[in-house]
Coordinates of C-alpha atoms in Angstrom, one line a residue:
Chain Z
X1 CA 191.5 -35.4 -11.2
X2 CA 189.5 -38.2 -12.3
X3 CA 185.8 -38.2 -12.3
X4 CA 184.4 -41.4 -11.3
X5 CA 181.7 -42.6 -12.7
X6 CA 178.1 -42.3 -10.7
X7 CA 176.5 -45.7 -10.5
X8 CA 173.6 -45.9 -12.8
X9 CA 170.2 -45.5 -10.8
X10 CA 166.5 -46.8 -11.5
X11 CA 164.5 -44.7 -9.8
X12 CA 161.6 -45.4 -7.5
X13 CA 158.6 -43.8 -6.5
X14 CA 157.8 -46.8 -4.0
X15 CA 160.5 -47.2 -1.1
X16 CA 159.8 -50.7 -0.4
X17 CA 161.8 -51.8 -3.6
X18 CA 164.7 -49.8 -2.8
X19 CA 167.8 -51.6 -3.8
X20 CA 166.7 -53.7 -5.9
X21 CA 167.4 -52.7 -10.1
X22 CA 164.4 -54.0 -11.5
X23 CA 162.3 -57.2 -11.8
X24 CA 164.4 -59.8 -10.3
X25 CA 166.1 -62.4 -13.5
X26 CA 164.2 -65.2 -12.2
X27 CA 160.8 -63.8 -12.2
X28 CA 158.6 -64.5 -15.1
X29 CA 157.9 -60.8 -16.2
X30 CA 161.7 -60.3 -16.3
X31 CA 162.7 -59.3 -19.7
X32 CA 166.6 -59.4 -20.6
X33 CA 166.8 -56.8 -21.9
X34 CA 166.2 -54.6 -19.0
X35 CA 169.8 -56.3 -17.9
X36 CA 171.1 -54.6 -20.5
X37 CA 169.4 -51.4 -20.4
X38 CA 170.6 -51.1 -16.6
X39 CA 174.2 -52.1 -17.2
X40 CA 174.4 -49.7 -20.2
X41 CA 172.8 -47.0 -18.5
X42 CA 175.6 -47.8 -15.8
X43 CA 178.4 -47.2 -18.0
X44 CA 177.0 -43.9 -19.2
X45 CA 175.9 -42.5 -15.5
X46 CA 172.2 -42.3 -16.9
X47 CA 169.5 -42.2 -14.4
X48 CA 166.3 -44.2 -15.7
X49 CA 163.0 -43.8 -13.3
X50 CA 160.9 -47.5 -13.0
X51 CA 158.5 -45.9 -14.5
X52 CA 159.9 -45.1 -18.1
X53 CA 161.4 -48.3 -18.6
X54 CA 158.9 -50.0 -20.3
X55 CA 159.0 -47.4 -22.8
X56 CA 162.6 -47.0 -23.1
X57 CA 162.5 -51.1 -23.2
X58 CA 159.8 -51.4 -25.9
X59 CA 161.5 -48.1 -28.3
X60 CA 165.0 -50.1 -27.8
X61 CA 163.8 -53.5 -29.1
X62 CA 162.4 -51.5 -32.2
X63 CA 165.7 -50.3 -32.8
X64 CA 167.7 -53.4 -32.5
X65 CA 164.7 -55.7 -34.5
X66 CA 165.6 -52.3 -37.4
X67 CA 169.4 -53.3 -36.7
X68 CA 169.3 -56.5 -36.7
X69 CA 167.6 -56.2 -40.6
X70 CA 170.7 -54.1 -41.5
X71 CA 173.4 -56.6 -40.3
X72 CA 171.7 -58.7 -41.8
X73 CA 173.1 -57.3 -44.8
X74 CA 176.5 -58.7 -46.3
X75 CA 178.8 -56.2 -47.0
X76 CA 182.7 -57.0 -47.9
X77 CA 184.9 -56.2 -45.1
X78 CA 186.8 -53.2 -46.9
X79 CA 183.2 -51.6 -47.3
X80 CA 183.9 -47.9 -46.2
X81 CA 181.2 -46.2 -44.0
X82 CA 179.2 -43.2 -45.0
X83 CA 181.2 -40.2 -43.7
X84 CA 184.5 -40.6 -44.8
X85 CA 187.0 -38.3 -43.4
X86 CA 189.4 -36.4 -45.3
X87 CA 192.5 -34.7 -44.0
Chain H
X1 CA 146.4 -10.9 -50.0
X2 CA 145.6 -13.9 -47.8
X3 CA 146.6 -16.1 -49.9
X4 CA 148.8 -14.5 -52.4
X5 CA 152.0 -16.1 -53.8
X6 CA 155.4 -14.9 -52.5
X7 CA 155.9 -13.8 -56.2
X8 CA 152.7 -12.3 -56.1
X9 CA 153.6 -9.7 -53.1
X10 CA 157.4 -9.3 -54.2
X11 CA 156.0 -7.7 -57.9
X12 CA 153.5 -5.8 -56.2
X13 CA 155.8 -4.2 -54.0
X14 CA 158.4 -3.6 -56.2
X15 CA 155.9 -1.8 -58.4
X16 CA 155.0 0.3 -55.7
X17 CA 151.4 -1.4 -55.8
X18 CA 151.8 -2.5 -52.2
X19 CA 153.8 -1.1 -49.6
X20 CA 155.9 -3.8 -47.8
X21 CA 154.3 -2.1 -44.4
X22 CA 150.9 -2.8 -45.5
X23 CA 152.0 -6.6 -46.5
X24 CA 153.9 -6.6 -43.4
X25 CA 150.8 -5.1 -41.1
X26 CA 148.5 -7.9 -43.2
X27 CA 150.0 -10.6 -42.3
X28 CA 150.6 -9.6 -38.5
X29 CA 146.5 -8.9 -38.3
X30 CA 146.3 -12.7 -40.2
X31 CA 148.6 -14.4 -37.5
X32 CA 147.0 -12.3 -34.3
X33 CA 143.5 -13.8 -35.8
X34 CA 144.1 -16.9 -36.8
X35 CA 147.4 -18.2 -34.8
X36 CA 145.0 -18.9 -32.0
X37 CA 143.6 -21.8 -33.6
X38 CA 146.6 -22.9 -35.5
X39 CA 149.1 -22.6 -32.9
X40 CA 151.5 -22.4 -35.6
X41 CA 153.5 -19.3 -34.1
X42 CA 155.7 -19.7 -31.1
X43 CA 156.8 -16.1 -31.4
X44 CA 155.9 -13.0 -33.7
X45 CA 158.9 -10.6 -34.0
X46 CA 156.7 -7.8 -35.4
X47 CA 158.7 -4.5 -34.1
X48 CA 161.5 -6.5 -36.4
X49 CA 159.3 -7.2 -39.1
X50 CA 157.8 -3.6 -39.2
X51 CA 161.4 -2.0 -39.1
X52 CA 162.6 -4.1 -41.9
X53 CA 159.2 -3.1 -44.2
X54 CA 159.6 0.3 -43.2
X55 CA 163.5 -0.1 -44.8
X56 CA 162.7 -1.4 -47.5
X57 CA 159.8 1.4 -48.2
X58 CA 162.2 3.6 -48.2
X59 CA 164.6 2.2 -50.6
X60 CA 161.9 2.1 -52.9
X61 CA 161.3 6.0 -52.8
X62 CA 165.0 6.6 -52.8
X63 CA 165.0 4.7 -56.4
X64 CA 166.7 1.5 -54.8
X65 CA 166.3 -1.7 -56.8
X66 CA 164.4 -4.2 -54.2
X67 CA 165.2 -8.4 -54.1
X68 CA 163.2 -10.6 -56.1
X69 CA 161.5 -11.3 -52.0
X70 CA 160.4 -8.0 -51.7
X71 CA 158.3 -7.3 -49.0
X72 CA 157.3 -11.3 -48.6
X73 CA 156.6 -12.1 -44.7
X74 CA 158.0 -15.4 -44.0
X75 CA 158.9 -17.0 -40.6
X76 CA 160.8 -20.1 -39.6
X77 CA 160.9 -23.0 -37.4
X78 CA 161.8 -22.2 -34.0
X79 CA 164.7 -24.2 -34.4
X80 CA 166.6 -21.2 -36.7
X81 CA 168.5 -18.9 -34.4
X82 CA 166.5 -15.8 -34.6
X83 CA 168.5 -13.1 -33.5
X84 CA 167.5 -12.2 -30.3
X85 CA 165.1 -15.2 -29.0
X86 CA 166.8 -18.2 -27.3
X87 CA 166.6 -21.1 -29.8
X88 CA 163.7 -23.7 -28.5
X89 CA 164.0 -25.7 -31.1
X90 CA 160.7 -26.8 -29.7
X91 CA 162.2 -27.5 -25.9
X92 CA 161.6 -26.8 -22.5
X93 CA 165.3 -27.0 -21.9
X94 CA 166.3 -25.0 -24.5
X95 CA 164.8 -21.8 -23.1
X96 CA 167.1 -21.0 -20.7
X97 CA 169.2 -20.4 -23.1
X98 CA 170.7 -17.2 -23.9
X99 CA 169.1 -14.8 -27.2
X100 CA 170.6 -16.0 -30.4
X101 CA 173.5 -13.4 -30.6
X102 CA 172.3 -13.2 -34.4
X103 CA 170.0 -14.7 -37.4
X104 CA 170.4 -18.1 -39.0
X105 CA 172.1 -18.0 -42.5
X106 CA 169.7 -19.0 -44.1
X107 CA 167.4 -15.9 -42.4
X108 CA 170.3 -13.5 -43.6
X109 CA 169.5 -14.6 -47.1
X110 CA 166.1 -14.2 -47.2
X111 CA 166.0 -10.9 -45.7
X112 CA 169.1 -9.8 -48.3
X113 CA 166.4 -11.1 -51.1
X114 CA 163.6 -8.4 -49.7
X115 CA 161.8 -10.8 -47.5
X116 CA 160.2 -10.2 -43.7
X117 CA 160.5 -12.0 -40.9
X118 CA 157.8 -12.0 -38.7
X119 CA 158.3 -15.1 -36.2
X120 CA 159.3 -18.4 -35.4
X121 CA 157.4 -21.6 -36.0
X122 CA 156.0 -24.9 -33.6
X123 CA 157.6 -28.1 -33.7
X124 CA 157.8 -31.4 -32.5
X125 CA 160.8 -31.4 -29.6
X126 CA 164.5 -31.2 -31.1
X127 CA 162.6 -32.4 -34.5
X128 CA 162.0 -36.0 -33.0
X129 CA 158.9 -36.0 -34.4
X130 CA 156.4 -36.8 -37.7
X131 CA 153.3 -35.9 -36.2
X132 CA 153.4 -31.9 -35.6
X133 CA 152.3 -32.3 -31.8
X134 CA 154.1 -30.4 -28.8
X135 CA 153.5 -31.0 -25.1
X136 CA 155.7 -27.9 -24.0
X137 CA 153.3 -25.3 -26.6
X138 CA 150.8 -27.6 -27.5
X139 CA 150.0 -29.4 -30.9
X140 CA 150.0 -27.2 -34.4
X141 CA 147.1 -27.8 -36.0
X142 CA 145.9 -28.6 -39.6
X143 CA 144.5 -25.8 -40.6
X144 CA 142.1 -28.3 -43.2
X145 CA 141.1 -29.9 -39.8
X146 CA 141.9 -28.3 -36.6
X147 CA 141.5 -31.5 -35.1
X148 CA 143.9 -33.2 -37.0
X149 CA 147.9 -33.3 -37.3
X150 CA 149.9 -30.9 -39.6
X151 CA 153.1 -33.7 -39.7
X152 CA 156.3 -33.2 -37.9
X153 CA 158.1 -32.1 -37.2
X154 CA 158.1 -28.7 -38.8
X155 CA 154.3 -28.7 -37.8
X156 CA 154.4 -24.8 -37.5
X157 CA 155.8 -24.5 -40.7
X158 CA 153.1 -26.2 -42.2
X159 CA 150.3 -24.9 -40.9
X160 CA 151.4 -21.5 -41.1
X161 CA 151.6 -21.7 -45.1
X162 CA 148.4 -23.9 -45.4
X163 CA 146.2 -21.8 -43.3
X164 CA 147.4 -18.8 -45.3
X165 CA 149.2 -16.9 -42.3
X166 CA 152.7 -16.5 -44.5
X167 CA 153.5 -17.1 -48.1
X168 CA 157.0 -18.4 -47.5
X169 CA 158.2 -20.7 -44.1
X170 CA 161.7 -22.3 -43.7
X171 CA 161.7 -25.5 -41.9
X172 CA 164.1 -29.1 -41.4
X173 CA 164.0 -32.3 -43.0
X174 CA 165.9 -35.2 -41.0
X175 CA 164.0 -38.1 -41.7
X176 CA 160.8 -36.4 -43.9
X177 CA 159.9 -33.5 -41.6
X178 CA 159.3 -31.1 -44.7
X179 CA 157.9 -33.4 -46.4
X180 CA 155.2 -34.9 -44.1
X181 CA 154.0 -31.0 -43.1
X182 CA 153.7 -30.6 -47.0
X183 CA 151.4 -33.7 -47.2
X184 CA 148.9 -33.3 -44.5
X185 CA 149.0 -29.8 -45.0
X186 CA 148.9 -30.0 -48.6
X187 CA 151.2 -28.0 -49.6
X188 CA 154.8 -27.5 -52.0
X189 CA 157.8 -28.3 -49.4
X190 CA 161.4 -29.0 -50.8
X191 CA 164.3 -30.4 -49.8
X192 CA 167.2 -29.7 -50.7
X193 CA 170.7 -32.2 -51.5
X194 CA 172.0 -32.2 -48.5
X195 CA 174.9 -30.3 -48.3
X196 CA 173.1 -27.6 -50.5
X197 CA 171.5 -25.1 -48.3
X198 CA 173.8 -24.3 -45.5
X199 CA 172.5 -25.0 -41.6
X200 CA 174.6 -22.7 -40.2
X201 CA 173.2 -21.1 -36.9
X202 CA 170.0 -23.5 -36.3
X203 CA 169.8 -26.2 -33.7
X204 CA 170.9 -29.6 -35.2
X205 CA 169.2 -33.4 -34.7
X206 CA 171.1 -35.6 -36.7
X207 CA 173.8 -33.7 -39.1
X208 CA 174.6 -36.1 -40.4
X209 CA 170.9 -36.3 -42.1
X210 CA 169.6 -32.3 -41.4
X211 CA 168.6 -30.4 -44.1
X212 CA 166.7 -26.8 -44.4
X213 CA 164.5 -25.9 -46.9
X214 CA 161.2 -23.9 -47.5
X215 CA 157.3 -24.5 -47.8
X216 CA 155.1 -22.5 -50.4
X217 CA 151.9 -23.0 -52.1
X218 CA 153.1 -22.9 -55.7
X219 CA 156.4 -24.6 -56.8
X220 CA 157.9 -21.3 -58.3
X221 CA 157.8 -19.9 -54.6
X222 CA 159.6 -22.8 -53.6
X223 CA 162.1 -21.6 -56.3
X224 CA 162.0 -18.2 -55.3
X225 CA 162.9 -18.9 -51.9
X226 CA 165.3 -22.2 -52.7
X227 CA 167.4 -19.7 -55.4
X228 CA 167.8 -16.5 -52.7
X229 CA 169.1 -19.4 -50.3
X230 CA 171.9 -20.9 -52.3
X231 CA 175.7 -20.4 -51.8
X232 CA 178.2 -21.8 -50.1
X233 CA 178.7 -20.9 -45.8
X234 CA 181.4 -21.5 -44.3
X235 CA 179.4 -21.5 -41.2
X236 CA 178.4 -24.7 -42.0
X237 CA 181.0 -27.8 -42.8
X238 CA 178.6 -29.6 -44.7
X239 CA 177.7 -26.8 -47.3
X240 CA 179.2 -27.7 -50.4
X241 CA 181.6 -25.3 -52.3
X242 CA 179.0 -25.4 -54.9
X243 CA 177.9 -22.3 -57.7
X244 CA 174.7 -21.2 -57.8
X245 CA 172.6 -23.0 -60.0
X246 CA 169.2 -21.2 -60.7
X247 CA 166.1 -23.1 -60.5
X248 CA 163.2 -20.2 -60.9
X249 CA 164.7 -19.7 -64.8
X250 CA 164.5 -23.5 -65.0
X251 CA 160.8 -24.0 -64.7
X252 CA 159.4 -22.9 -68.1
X253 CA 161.7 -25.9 -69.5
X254 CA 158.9 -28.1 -69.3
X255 CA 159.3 -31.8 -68.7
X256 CA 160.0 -33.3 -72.6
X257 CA 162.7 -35.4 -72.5
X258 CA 162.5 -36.3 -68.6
X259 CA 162.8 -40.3 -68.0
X260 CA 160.3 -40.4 -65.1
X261 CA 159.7 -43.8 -63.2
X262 CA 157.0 -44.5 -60.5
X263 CA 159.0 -46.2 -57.4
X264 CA 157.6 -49.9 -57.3
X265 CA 158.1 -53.2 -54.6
X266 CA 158.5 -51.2 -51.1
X267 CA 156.6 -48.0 -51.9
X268 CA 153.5 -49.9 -53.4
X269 CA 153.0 -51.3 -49.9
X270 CA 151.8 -50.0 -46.9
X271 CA 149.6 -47.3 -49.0
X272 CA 146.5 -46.1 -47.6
X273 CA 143.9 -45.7 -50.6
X274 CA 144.1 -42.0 -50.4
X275 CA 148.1 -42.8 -50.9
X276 CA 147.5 -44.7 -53.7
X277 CA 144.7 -42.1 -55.3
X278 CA 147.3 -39.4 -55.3
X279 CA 150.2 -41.1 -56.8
X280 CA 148.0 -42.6 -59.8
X281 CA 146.7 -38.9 -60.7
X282 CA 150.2 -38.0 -60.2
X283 CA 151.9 -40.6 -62.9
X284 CA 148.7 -40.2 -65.2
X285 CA 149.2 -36.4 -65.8
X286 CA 153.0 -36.9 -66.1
X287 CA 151.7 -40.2 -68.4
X288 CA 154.5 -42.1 -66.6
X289 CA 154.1 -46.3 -66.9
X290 CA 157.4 -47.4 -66.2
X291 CA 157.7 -48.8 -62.4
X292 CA 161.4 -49.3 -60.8
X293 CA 162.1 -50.6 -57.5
X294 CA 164.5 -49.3 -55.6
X295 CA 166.9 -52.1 -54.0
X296 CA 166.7 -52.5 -50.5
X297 CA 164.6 -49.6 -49.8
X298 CA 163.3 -51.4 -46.8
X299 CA 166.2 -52.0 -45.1
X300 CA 167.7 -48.3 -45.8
X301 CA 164.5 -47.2 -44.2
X302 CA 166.1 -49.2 -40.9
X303 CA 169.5 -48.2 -41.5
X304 CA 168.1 -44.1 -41.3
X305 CA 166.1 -45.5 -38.1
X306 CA 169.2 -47.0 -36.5
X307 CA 171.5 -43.7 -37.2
X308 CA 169.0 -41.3 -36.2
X309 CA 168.0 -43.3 -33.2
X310 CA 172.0 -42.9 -32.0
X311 CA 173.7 -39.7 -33.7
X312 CA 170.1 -37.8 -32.3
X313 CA 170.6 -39.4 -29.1
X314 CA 174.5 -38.9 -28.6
X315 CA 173.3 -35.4 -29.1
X316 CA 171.7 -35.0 -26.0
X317 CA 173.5 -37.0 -23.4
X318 CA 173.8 -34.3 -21.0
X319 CA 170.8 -33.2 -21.1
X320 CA 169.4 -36.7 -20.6
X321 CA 171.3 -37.0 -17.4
X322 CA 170.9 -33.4 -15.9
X323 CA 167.3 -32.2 -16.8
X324 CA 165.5 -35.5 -18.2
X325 CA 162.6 -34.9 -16.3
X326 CA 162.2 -31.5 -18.8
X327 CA 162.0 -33.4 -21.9
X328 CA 158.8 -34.7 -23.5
X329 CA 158.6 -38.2 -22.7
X330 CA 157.9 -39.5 -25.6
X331 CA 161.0 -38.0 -27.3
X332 CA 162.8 -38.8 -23.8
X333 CA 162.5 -42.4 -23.8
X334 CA 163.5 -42.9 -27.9
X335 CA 166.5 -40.7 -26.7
X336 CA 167.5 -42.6 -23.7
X337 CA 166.7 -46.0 -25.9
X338 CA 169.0 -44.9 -28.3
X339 CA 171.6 -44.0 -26.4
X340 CA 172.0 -47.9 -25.2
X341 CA 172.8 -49.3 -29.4
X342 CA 176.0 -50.7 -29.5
X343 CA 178.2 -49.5 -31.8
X344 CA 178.9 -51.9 -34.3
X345 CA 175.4 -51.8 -35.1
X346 CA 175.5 -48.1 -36.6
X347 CA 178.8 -48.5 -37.8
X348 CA 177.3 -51.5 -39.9
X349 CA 173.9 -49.4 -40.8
X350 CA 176.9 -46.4 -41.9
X351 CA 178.4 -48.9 -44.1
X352 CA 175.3 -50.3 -45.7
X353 CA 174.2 -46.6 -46.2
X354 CA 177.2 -45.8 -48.7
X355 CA 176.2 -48.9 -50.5
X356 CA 172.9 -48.1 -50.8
X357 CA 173.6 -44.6 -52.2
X358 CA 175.7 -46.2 -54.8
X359 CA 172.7 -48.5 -55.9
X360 CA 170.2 -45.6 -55.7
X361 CA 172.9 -43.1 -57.6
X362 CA 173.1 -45.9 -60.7
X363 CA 169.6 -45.8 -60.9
X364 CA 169.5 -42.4 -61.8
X365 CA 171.6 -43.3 -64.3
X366 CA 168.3 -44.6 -66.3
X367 CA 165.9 -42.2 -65.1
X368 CA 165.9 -38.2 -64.4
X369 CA 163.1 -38.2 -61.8
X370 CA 161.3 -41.1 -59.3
X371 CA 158.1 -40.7 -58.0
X372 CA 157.2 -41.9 -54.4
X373 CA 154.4 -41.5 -51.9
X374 CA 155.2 -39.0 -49.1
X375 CA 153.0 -40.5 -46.6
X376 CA 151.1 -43.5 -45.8
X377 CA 148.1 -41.9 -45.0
X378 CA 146.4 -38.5 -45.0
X379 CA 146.6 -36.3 -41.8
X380 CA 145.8 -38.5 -38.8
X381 CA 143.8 -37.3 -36.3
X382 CA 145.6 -35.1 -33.3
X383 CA 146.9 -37.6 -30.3
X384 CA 146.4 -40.9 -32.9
X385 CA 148.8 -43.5 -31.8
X386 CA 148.0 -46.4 -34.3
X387 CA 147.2 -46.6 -37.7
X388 CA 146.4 -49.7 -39.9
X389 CA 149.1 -50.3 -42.8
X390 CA 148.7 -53.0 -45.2
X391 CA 145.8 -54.8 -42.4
X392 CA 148.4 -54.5 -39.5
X393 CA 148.2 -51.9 -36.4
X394 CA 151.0 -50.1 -36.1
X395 CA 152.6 -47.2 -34.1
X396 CA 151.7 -44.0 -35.9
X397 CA 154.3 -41.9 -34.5
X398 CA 157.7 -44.0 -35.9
X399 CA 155.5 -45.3 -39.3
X400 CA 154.8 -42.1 -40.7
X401 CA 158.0 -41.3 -42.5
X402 CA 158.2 -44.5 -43.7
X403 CA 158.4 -43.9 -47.5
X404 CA 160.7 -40.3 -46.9
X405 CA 163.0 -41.7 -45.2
X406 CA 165.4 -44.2 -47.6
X407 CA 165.6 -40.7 -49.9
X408 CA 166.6 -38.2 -47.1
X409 CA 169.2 -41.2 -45.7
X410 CA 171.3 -40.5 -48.8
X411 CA 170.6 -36.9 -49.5
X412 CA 168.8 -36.9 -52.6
X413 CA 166.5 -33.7 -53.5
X414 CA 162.9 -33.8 -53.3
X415 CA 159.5 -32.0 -53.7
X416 CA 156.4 -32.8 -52.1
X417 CA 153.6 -32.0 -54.4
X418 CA 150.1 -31.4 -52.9
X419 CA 147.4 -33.8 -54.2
X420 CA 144.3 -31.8 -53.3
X421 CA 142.2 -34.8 -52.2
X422 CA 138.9 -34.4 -50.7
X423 CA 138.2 -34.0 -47.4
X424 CA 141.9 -34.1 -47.0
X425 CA 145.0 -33.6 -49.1
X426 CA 148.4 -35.7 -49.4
X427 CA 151.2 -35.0 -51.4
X428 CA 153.6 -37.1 -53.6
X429 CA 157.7 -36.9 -53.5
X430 CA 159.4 -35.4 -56.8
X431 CA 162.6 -37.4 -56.0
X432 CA 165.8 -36.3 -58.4
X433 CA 169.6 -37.6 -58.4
X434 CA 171.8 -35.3 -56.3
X435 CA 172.1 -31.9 -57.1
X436 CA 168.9 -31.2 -59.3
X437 CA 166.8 -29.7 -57.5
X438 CA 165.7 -28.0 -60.7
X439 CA 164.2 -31.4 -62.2
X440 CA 162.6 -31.9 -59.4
X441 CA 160.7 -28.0 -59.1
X442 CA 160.2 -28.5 -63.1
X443 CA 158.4 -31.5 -62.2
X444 CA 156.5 -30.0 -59.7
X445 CA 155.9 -26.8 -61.9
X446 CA 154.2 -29.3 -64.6
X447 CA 151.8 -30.7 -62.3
X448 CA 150.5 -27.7 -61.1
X449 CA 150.0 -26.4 -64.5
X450 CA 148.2 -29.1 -65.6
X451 CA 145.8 -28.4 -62.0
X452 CA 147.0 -31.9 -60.3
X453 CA 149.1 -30.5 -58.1
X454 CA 147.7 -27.9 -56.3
X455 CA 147.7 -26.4 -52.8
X456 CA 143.8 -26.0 -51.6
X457 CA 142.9 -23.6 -49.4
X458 CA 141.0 -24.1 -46.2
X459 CA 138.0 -22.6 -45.4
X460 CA 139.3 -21.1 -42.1

């Protein structure tokens, strides 16, 4: 049997913004990133309450500013990563 | 005894100066007095620990050669499976979890070498942590300053050696979480090349980036403890299939002939005065004036960041989506932030970390031994959440490890030697190429002869 995935779910504590995922995309406070945080949160049937998205929103732009300095990086295409597996 | 060496106790238990009951009893009394204001014990096994002194009692009376750890309490971070106590590893969730079924590896060696367990240690949740704190069993405190933060994330660890409640704790080093303990705590911490001490039966954070090693307050303790722990496990896939290779014998070597270097460009910045304090006394005893920068310390520094951020996340997926609400929030939301990287961008910081090892591994080539700060600051102040760096504000909590972590992200061995500053002490990373852990204790051992390096004691 397949499992189907749960849809993604920010929770609320107030019930007069049921239904809605977050701040709507044309509202100034919007930030894209929460877009992306609800969408990936989707895919992995991860439940995110409101209220620890700004967290989860601020910690996740310090990772991708840290990533974005390690692309940043040229490395020839036949680099090999870290772990290398052996058989 | 209260603050006798590890080597100390061992030779006066093997001379039958000391029973290992009477250490053992000692030690419980020190923990039942002073644990209350360290919180650095989550658990005391003392029926165990008295059973195992009482053993070893006997074996002395019936003529029985005892370890070179005879009789020498210890305990460990409650990460360790202690047989017995479900593994925390500083959770709520974890709990629930059924008694370890038996003793970490890394226990099993001690306790072959003489030594006494007697409990398990505070830490920051699942080791996602620098600063020692704990909301589920509250914060481990410094025992030079109950008010400030022992490091994280083996925070139990720390205090319990600096406040003189153990000779001897084991703890975990992801990202710097020996080493930071060792610096605000001011004591000796080492660890290991990864892949040297096997982490067999404990609860992971990253593996790819987990090592265990022990705190003391003299660098031939460290030894004492490092030596009984070698050996390959296969328990553990990541234990090398190395020899033994003796450090303790290696310490009355000395240091002539060593090629030492001082760790320029990224680890002159950032550095709190106290930082910089420490590492002068440091290269002036060792009369070290060549500087070398390490290439693209910086961005390894991000690279660790990025791959702990997703291989410590991936880890606990499930638990994110079934009991979230039971994690410490401030661990949650890193864990749940980390979860959402998309892959190219660790497969990227995975590629950039084999290059960087290559870079760093050449240097070594040049020099035996490179000196580095171990933290930016001394021990902030418990529930801190900024700190000033270089003029800038910024968030204590990810910022500590910030000059550990671009030598843990390639494995290299290291000892954190404590610089007994006044009011507070920080310590300074013995950093070796891979696999010489004895240059780095000889180091270490140098220092302290020479009274630079020196674990004080608090008056607790």
């Amino acid at each position: 049997m397949t499992r189907r995935p749960r849809k993604a779910k920010v929770l609320r504590k107030d019930s007069r913004t049921k239904g809605k995922a977050t701040i709507p995309a044309t509202h100034p406070q919007h930030d894209p990133l929460d877009d992306f945080i609800i969408a990936s949160a989707r895919a992995l049937d991860l439940k995110i309450d409101k209220a620890w998205m700004p967290a989860v929103r601020g910690n996740l732009a310090v990772t991708l500013r840290l990533a974005a300095l390690v692309s940043a990086f040229t490395l020839p295409d036949d680099a090999d990563q870290a772990p290398v597996f052996k058989a | 005894m209260d603050w006798s060496s590890a080597s100390e106790i061992a030779r006066a238990v093997a001379d039958g100066q000391r029973s290992a009951l009477s250490v053992t009893e000692a030690a419980l009394a020190r923990i039942k007095r002073l644990n209350p204001k360290l919180n650095a014990f989550t658990d005391v096994v003392a029926e165990r620990a008295r059973s195992k002194a009482r053993a070893l009692d006997r074996a002395r009376s019936a003529g029985q050669r005892l370890g070179p750890l005879a009789g020498v309490p210890f305990a460990v971070k409650n990460l360790f499976d202690v047989s017995g106590l479900a593994t925390r590893a500083g959770s709520k969730i974890n709990r629930s979890r059924p008694p370890a079924p038996r003793d970490a590896t890394l226990i099993e060696r001690m306790e072959t070498a003489g030594a006494v367990l007697v409990g398990a240690l505070n830490m920051g949740e699942y080791a996602y942590d620098f600063t020692g704190e704990n909301v589920h069993d509250g914060a481990s405190r410094n025992p030079h300053d109950f008010d400030r933060m022992t490091g994280g994330s083996s925070g139990g660890s720390g205090g319990a050696v600096a406040g003189g409640l153990v000779p001897l704790a084991l703890g975990s080093d992801t990202n710097g979480s020996i080493r930071v303990p060792s610096s605000f705590c001011g004591i000796f911490g080492l660890k290991p090349t990864y892949g040297r001490l096997s982490r067999a039966h404990t609860f992971p954070f990253v593996s790819s980036f987990d090592h265990l090693g022990p705190f003391a307050r003299t660098s031939r303790d460290l030894a004492l403890a490092y030596d009984a722990m070698q050996g390959h496990d296969a328990d553990d896939p990541v234990c090398a299939d190395r020899p033994i290779e003796p450090a303790l014998l290696a310490l009355d070597h000395g240091i002539e002939g060593l090629r030492i270097a001082v760790a320029g460009g990224y680890f002159r910045k950032g550095a709190s005065p106290e930082t910089r304090e420490a590492m002068e006394r440091v290269a002036e005893a060792l009369d070290v004036r060549r500087e070398i920068e390490i290439p693209e310390a910086e961005r390894a520094r991000a690279a660790a960041y990025v791959i702990t951020a997703t291989e410590g996340a991936a880890l606990h997926l499930d638990r994110l989506r079934s009991s979230a609400k039971n994690f410490d929030p401030a661990v949650r939301d890193r864990l749940i932030a980390g979860l959402l990287v998309p892959a190219p961008l660790v497969m990227q910081a995975q590629k950039f970390r084999r290059w960087y090892r290559a870079q760093v591994l050449e240097l070594f080539n040049d020099v035996d031994v490179i000196l580095a700060p171990a933290t930016p600051t001394t021990a902030p102040k418990l529930g801190q959440e900024t700190f000033v760096l270089d003029g800038v504000e910024m968030a204590l909590r990810p910022n500590i490890g910030i000059y550990t972590q671009p030598i843990s992200f390639i494995g290299l061995p290291v000892v954190a030697v404590p610089v007994p500053l006044t009011p507070l002490p920080i310590a300074v990373q013995i950093i070796a190429t891979q696999w010489r852990e004895d240059v780095a204790l000889r180091v270490a051992y140098a220092l302290e002869q020479a009274g630079v390096a020196i674990a004080p004691r608090p008056n607790i």
